[in-house]
Coordinates of C-alpha atoms and ligand atoms in Angstrom, one line a residue:
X1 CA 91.5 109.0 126.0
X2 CA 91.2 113.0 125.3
X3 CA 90.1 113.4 128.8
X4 CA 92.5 116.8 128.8
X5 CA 90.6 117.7 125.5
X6 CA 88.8 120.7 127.1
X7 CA 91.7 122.2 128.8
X8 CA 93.3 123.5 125.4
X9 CA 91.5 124.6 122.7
X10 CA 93.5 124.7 118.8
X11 CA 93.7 129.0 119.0
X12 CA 92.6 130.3 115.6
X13 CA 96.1 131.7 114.8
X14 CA 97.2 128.4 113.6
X15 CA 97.0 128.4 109.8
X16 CA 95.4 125.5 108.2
X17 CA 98.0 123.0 107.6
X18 CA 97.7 119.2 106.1
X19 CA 100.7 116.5 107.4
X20 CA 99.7 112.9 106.4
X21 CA 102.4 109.6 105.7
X22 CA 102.4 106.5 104.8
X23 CA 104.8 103.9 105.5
X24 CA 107.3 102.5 103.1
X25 CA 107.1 98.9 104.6
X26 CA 105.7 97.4 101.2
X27 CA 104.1 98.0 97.9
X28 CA 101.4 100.4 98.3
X29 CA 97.9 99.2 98.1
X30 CA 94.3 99.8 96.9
X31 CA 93.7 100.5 100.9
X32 CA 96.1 103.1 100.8
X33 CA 95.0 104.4 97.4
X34 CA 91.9 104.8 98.9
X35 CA 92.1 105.9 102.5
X36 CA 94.9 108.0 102.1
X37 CA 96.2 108.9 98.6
X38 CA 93.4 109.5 96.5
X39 CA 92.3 112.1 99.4
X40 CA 95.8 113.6 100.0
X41 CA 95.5 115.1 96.4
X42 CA 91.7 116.0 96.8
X43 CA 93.1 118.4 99.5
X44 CA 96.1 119.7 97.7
X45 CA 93.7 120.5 94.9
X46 CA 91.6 122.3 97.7
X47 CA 94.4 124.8 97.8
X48 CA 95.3 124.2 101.6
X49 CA 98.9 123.9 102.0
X50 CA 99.8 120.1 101.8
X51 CA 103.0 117.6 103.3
X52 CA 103.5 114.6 102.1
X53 CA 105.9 112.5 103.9
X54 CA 106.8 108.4 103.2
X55 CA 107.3 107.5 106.9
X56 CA 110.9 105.3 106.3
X57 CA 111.4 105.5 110.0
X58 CA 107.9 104.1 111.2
X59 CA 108.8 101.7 108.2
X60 CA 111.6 100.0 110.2
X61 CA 110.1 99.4 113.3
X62 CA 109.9 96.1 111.8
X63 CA 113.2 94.7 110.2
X64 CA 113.5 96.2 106.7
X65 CA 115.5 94.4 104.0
X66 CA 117.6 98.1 103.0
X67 CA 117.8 97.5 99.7
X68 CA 113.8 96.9 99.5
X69 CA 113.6 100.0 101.2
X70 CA 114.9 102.5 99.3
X71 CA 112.7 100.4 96.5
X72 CA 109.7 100.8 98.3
X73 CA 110.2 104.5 99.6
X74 CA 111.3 105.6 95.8
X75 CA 108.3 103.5 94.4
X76 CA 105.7 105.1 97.3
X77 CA 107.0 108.2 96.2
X78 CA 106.5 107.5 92.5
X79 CA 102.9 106.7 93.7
X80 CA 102.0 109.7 95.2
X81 CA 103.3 111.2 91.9
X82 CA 101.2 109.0 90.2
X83 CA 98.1 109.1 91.9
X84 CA 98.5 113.7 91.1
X85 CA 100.5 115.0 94.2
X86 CA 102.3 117.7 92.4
X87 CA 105.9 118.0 94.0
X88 CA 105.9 121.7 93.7
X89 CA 102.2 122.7 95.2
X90 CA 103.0 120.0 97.7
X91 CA 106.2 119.2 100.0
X92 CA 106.9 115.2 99.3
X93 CA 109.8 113.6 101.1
X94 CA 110.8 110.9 103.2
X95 CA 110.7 111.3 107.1
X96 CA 114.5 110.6 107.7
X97 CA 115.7 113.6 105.5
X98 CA 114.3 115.9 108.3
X99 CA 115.9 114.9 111.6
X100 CA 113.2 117.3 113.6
X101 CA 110.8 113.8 113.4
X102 CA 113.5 111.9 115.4
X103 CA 114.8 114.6 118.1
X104 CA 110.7 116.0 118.9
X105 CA 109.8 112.2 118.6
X106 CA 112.2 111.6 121.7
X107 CA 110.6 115.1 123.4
X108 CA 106.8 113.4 123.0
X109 CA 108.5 109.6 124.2
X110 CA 109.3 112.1 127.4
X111 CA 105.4 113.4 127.3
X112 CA 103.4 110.6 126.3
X113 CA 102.7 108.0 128.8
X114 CA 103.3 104.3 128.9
X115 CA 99.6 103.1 129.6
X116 CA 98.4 105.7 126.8
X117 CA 101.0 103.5 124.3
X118 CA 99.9 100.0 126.0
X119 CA 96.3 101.0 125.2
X120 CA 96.9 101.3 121.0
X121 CA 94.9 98.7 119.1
X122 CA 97.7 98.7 116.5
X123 CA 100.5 97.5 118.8
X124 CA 98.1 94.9 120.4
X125 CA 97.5 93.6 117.3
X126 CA 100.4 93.5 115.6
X127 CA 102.1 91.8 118.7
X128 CA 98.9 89.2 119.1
X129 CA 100.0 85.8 119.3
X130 CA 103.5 86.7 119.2
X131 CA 106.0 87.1 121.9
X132 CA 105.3 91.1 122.7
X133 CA 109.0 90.9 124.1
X134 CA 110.6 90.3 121.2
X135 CA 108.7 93.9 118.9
X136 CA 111.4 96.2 118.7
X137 CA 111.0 99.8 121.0
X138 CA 110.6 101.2 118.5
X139 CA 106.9 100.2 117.3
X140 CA 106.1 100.3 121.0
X141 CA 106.9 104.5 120.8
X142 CA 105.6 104.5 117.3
X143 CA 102.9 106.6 118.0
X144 CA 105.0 109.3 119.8
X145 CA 107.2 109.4 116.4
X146 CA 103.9 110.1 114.6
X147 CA 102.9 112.9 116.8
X148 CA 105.8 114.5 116.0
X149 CA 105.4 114.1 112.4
X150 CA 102.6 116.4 112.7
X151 CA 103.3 118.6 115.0
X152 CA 106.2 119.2 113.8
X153 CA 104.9 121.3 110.8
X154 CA 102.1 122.8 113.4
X155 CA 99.7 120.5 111.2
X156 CA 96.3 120.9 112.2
X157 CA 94.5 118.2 109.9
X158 CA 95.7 115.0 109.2
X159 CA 93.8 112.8 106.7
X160 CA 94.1 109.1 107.5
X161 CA 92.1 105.8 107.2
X162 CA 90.1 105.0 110.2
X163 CA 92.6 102.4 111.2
X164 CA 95.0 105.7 112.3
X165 CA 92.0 107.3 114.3
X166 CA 93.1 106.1 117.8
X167 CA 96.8 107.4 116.7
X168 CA 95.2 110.8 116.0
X169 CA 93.5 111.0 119.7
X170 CA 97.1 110.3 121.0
X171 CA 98.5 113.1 119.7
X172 CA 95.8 115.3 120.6
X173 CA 96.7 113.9 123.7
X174 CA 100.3 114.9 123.5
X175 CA 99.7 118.4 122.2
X176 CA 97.1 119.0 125.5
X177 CA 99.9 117.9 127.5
X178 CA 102.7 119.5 126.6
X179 CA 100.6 122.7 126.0
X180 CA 99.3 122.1 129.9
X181 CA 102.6 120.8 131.3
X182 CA 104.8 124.1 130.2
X183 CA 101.4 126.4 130.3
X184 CA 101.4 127.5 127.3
X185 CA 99.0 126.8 123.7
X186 CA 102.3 125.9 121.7
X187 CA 101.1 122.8 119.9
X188 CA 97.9 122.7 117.4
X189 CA 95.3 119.8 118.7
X190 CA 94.8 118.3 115.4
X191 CA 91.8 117.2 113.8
X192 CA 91.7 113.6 112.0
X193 CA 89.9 114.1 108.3
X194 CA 88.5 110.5 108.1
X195 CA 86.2 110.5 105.0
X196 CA 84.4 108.6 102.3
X197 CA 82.9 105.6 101.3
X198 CA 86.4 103.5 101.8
X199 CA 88.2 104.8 105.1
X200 CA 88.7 100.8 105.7
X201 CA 89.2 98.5 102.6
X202 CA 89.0 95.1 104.4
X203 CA 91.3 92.0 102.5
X204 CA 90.1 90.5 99.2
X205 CA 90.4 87.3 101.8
X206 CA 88.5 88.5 104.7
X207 CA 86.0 90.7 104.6
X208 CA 86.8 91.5 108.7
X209 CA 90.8 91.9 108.1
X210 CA 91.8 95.2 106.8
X211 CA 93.5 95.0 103.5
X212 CA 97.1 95.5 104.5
X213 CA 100.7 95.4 102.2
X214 CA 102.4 93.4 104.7
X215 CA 99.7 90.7 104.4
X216 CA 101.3 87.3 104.0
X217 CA 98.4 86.5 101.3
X218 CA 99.5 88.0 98.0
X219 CA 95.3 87.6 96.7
X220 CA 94.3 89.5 100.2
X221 CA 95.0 93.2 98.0
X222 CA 95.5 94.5 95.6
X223 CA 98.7 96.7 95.1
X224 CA 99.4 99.8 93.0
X225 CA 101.9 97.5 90.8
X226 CA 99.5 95.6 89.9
X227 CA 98.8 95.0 86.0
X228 CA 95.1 94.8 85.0
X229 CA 94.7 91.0 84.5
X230 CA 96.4 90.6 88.0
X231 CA 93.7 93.0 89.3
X232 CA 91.0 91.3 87.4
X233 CA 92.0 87.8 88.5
X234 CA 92.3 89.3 92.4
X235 CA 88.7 90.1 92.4
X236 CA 87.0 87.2 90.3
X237 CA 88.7 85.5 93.3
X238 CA 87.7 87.5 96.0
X239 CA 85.6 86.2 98.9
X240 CA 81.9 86.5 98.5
X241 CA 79.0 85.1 100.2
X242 CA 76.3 82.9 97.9
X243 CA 73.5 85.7 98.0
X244 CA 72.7 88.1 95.2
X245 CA 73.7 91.7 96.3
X246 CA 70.7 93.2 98.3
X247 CA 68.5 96.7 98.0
X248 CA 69.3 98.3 100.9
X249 CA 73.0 99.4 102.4
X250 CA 71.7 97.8 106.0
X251 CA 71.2 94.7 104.2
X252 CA 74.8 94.5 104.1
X253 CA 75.6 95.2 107.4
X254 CA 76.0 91.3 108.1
X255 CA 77.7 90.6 104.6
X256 CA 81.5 91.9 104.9
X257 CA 83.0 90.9 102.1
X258 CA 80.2 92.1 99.6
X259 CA 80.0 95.2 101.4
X260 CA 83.5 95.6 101.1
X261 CA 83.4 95.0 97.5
X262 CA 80.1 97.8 97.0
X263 CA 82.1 100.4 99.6
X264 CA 85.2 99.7 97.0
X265 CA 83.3 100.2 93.4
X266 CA 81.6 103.3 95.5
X267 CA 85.0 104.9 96.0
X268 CA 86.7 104.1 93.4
X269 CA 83.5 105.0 91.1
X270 CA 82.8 108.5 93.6
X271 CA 79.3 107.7 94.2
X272 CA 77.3 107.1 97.2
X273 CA 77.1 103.5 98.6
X274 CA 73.4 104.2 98.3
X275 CA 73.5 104.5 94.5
X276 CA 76.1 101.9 94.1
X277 CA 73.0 99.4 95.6
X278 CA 70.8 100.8 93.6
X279 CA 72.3 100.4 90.2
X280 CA 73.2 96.8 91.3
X281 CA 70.1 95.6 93.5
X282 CA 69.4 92.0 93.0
X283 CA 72.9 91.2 90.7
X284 CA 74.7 87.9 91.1
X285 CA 78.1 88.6 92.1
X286 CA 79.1 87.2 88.7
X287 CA 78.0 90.2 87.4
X288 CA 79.1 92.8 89.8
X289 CA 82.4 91.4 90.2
X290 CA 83.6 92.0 86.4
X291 CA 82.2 95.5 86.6
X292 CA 84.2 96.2 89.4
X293 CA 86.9 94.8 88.0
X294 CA 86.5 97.5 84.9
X295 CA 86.4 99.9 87.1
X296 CA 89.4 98.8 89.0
X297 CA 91.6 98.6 86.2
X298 CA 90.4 102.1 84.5
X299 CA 91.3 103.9 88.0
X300 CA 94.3 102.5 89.0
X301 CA 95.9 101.2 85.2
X302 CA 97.0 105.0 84.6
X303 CA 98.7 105.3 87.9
X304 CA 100.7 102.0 87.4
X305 CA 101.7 102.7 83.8
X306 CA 102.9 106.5 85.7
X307 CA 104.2 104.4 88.9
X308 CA 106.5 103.0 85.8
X309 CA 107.7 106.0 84.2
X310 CA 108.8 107.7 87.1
X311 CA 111.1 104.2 88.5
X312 CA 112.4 104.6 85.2
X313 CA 114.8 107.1 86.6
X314 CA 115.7 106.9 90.4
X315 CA 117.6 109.8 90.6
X316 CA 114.4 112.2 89.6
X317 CA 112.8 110.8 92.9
X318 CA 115.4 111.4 95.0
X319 CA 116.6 114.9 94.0
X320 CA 112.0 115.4 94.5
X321 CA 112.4 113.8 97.9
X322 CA 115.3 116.0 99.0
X323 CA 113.7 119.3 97.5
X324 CA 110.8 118.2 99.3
X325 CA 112.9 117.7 102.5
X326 CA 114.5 120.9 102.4
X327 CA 111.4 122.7 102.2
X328 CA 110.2 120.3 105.2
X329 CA 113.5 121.5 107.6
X330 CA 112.6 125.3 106.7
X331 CA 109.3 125.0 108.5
X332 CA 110.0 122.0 110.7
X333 CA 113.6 123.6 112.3
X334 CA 112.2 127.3 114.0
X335 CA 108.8 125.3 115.6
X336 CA 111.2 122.3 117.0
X337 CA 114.1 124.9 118.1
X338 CA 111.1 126.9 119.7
X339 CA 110.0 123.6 121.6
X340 CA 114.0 123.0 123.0
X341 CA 113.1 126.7 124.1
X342 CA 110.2 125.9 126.0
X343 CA 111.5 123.2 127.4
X344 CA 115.0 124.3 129.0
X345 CA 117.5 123.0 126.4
X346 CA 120.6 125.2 125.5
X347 CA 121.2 125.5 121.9
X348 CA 124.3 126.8 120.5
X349 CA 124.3 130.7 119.6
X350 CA 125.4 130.5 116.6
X351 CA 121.4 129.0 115.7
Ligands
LIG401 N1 92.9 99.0 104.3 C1 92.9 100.3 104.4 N2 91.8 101.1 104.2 C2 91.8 102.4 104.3 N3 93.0 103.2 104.6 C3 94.1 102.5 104.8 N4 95.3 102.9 105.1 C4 96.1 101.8 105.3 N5 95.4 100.7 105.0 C5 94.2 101.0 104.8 C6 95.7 104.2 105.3 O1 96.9 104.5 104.6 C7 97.7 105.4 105.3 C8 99.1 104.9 105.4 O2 99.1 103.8 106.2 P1 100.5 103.2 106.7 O3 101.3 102.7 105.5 O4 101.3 104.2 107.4 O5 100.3 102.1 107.7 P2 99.1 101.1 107.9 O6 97.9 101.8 108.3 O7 99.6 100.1 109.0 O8 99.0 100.4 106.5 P3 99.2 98.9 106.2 O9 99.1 98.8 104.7 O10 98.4 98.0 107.0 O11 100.8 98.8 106.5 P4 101.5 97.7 107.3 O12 101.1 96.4 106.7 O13 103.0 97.9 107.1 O14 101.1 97.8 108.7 C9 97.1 105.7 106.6 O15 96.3 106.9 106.5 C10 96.1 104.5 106.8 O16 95.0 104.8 107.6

């Protein structure tokens, strides 16, 4: 993909601008903690202008109990809180507030093209072994939705895990198109920030599955609710191999699960995987297991205990998440109406 890549070029007159989400289709998890939390608020504190969005829409293109929904959207909110996105130096809301996603979604259904949404890894494998006829349209066009959530806002970074990376070169992909197909440099080509030592926590279970919340297996994560014995027990249990853990970072190329476990207590500790080997060449994993498990709680026992707090009262979240979507609409609302502009809608006159 990218093949159009060198027709457009992102001009310099786009400002620096950071859209990421994450879906509200279960509890949070360390995975997203790491991948995608923990570096949204390295970038707010960066002083780059920063949206925040909990994706509700993305959410149900698999059936969504409503009632767990608003939970889970309210409680991924409260993480993002937790975790040191501040509401008012960031814009945090959920995608459904701001009806510019849905209507420039259907504009990039009309762009993108059907073998560039047959060719995502994500829809293969969430419709493997399962009847592909039966998953909804919806998570079929997924990706068009999320190109939309970022361009949007004219975002041109996006941090994600390196799970979202293909979804990034589609909406590069989009941008070039659109930009070439109405000859014009309207749309930013975004750039993907994948960084740091944990851009892909694998499961507790399987050191080759990514740790995911919708994960039948309860023990394959560890989630943001979770209360320090819970996260304790999780990772005495975790999956190891018999060996001690080696001296050198390629010695673990063939070890998932402990090199999993190192690329965790690197992140989570912000050192190098280098170091983290160092300090622990030779250990028996009933060693390195309990100090990770310290570590683990002293991270992510704060944010829980915050994640608490803020449930305590529902109706704080939701007047943050719809002061967060107005500001969304006010810079979202002129860059979709220019796109009607561009390409041939009417809109009414009175704006
Ligand atoms: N295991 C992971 N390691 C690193 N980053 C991860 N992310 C998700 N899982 C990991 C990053 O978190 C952000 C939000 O992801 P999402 O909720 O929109 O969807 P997802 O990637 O499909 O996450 P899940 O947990 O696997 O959700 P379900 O189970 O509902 O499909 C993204 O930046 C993602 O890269």
């Amino acid at each position: 993909m990218s093949t159009q890549a060198s027709a457009v070029q992102t001009p310099t007159s786009f400002k620096p601008r950071i859209f990421s989400g994450i879906q509200p289709s279960g509890g949070l998890t360390l995975g997203n903690y790491l991948g995608a939390l923990k570096r949204f608020v390295e970038k707010q504190d960066e002083g780059i202008e920063t949206i925040y969005c909990m994706v509700d829409m993305h959410a149900i293109t698999v059936w969504q109990d409503p009632e767990k929904l608003r939970h889970q959207t309210r409680e991924g909110a409260a993480a993002f809180i937790a975790a040191g996105i501040d509401p008012k130096r960031s814009i945090l809301f959920n995608q459904s507030q701001v009806s510019a996603h849905a209507e420039l979604g259907w504009i990039f259904s009309c762009i993108a093209r059907m073998g560039w949404m047959s060719r995502m890894t994500q829809w293969k494998d969430k419709t493997a072994g399962k009847n592909a006829e039966a998953a909804s349209l919806g998570l079929f066009a997924y990706p068009a939705l999320m190109a939309a959530d970022i361009l949007t806002y004219h975002a041109t970074m996006v941090p994600v895990g390196e799970d979202q990376k293909q979804h990034l070169e589609l909406t590069r992909d989009i941008a070039i198109k659109f930009n070439n197909d109405y000859g014009l440099d309207f749309f930013p080509v975004v750039e993907p920030l994948i960084e740091g030592a944990a851009t892909r926590v694998m499961s507790l279970r399987d050191g080759t599955k990514k740790m995911s919340k919708s994960d039948p297996s309860d023990q394959s994560r560890i989630n943001l609710t979770d209360d320090a014995d819970t996260i304790a027990t999780k990772i005495r249990k975790a999956k190891t191999d018999p060996l001690p853990l080696p001296d050198s970072v390629e010695a673990l190329r063939d070890r998932p699960e402990a090199r999993n476990l190192v690329n965790i207590y690197a992140a989570l500790a912000e050192h190098s995987v280098e170091q983290v080997v160092r300090d622990f060449a030779g250990a028996q994993f009933g060693t390195f297991k309990p100090a990770l498990a310290d570590l683990a709680v002293a991270k992510l026992s704060p944010i829980t205990t915050e994640m608490n707090r803020l449930m305590a009262d529902p109706a704080e979240i939701d007047r943050i998440l719809g002061d967060g979507a107005d500001r969304a609409e006010a810079i979202a609302r002129p860059i979709l109406d220019r796109t009607k502009d561009i390409v041939g809608m009417i809109r009414s006159p009175k704006g």
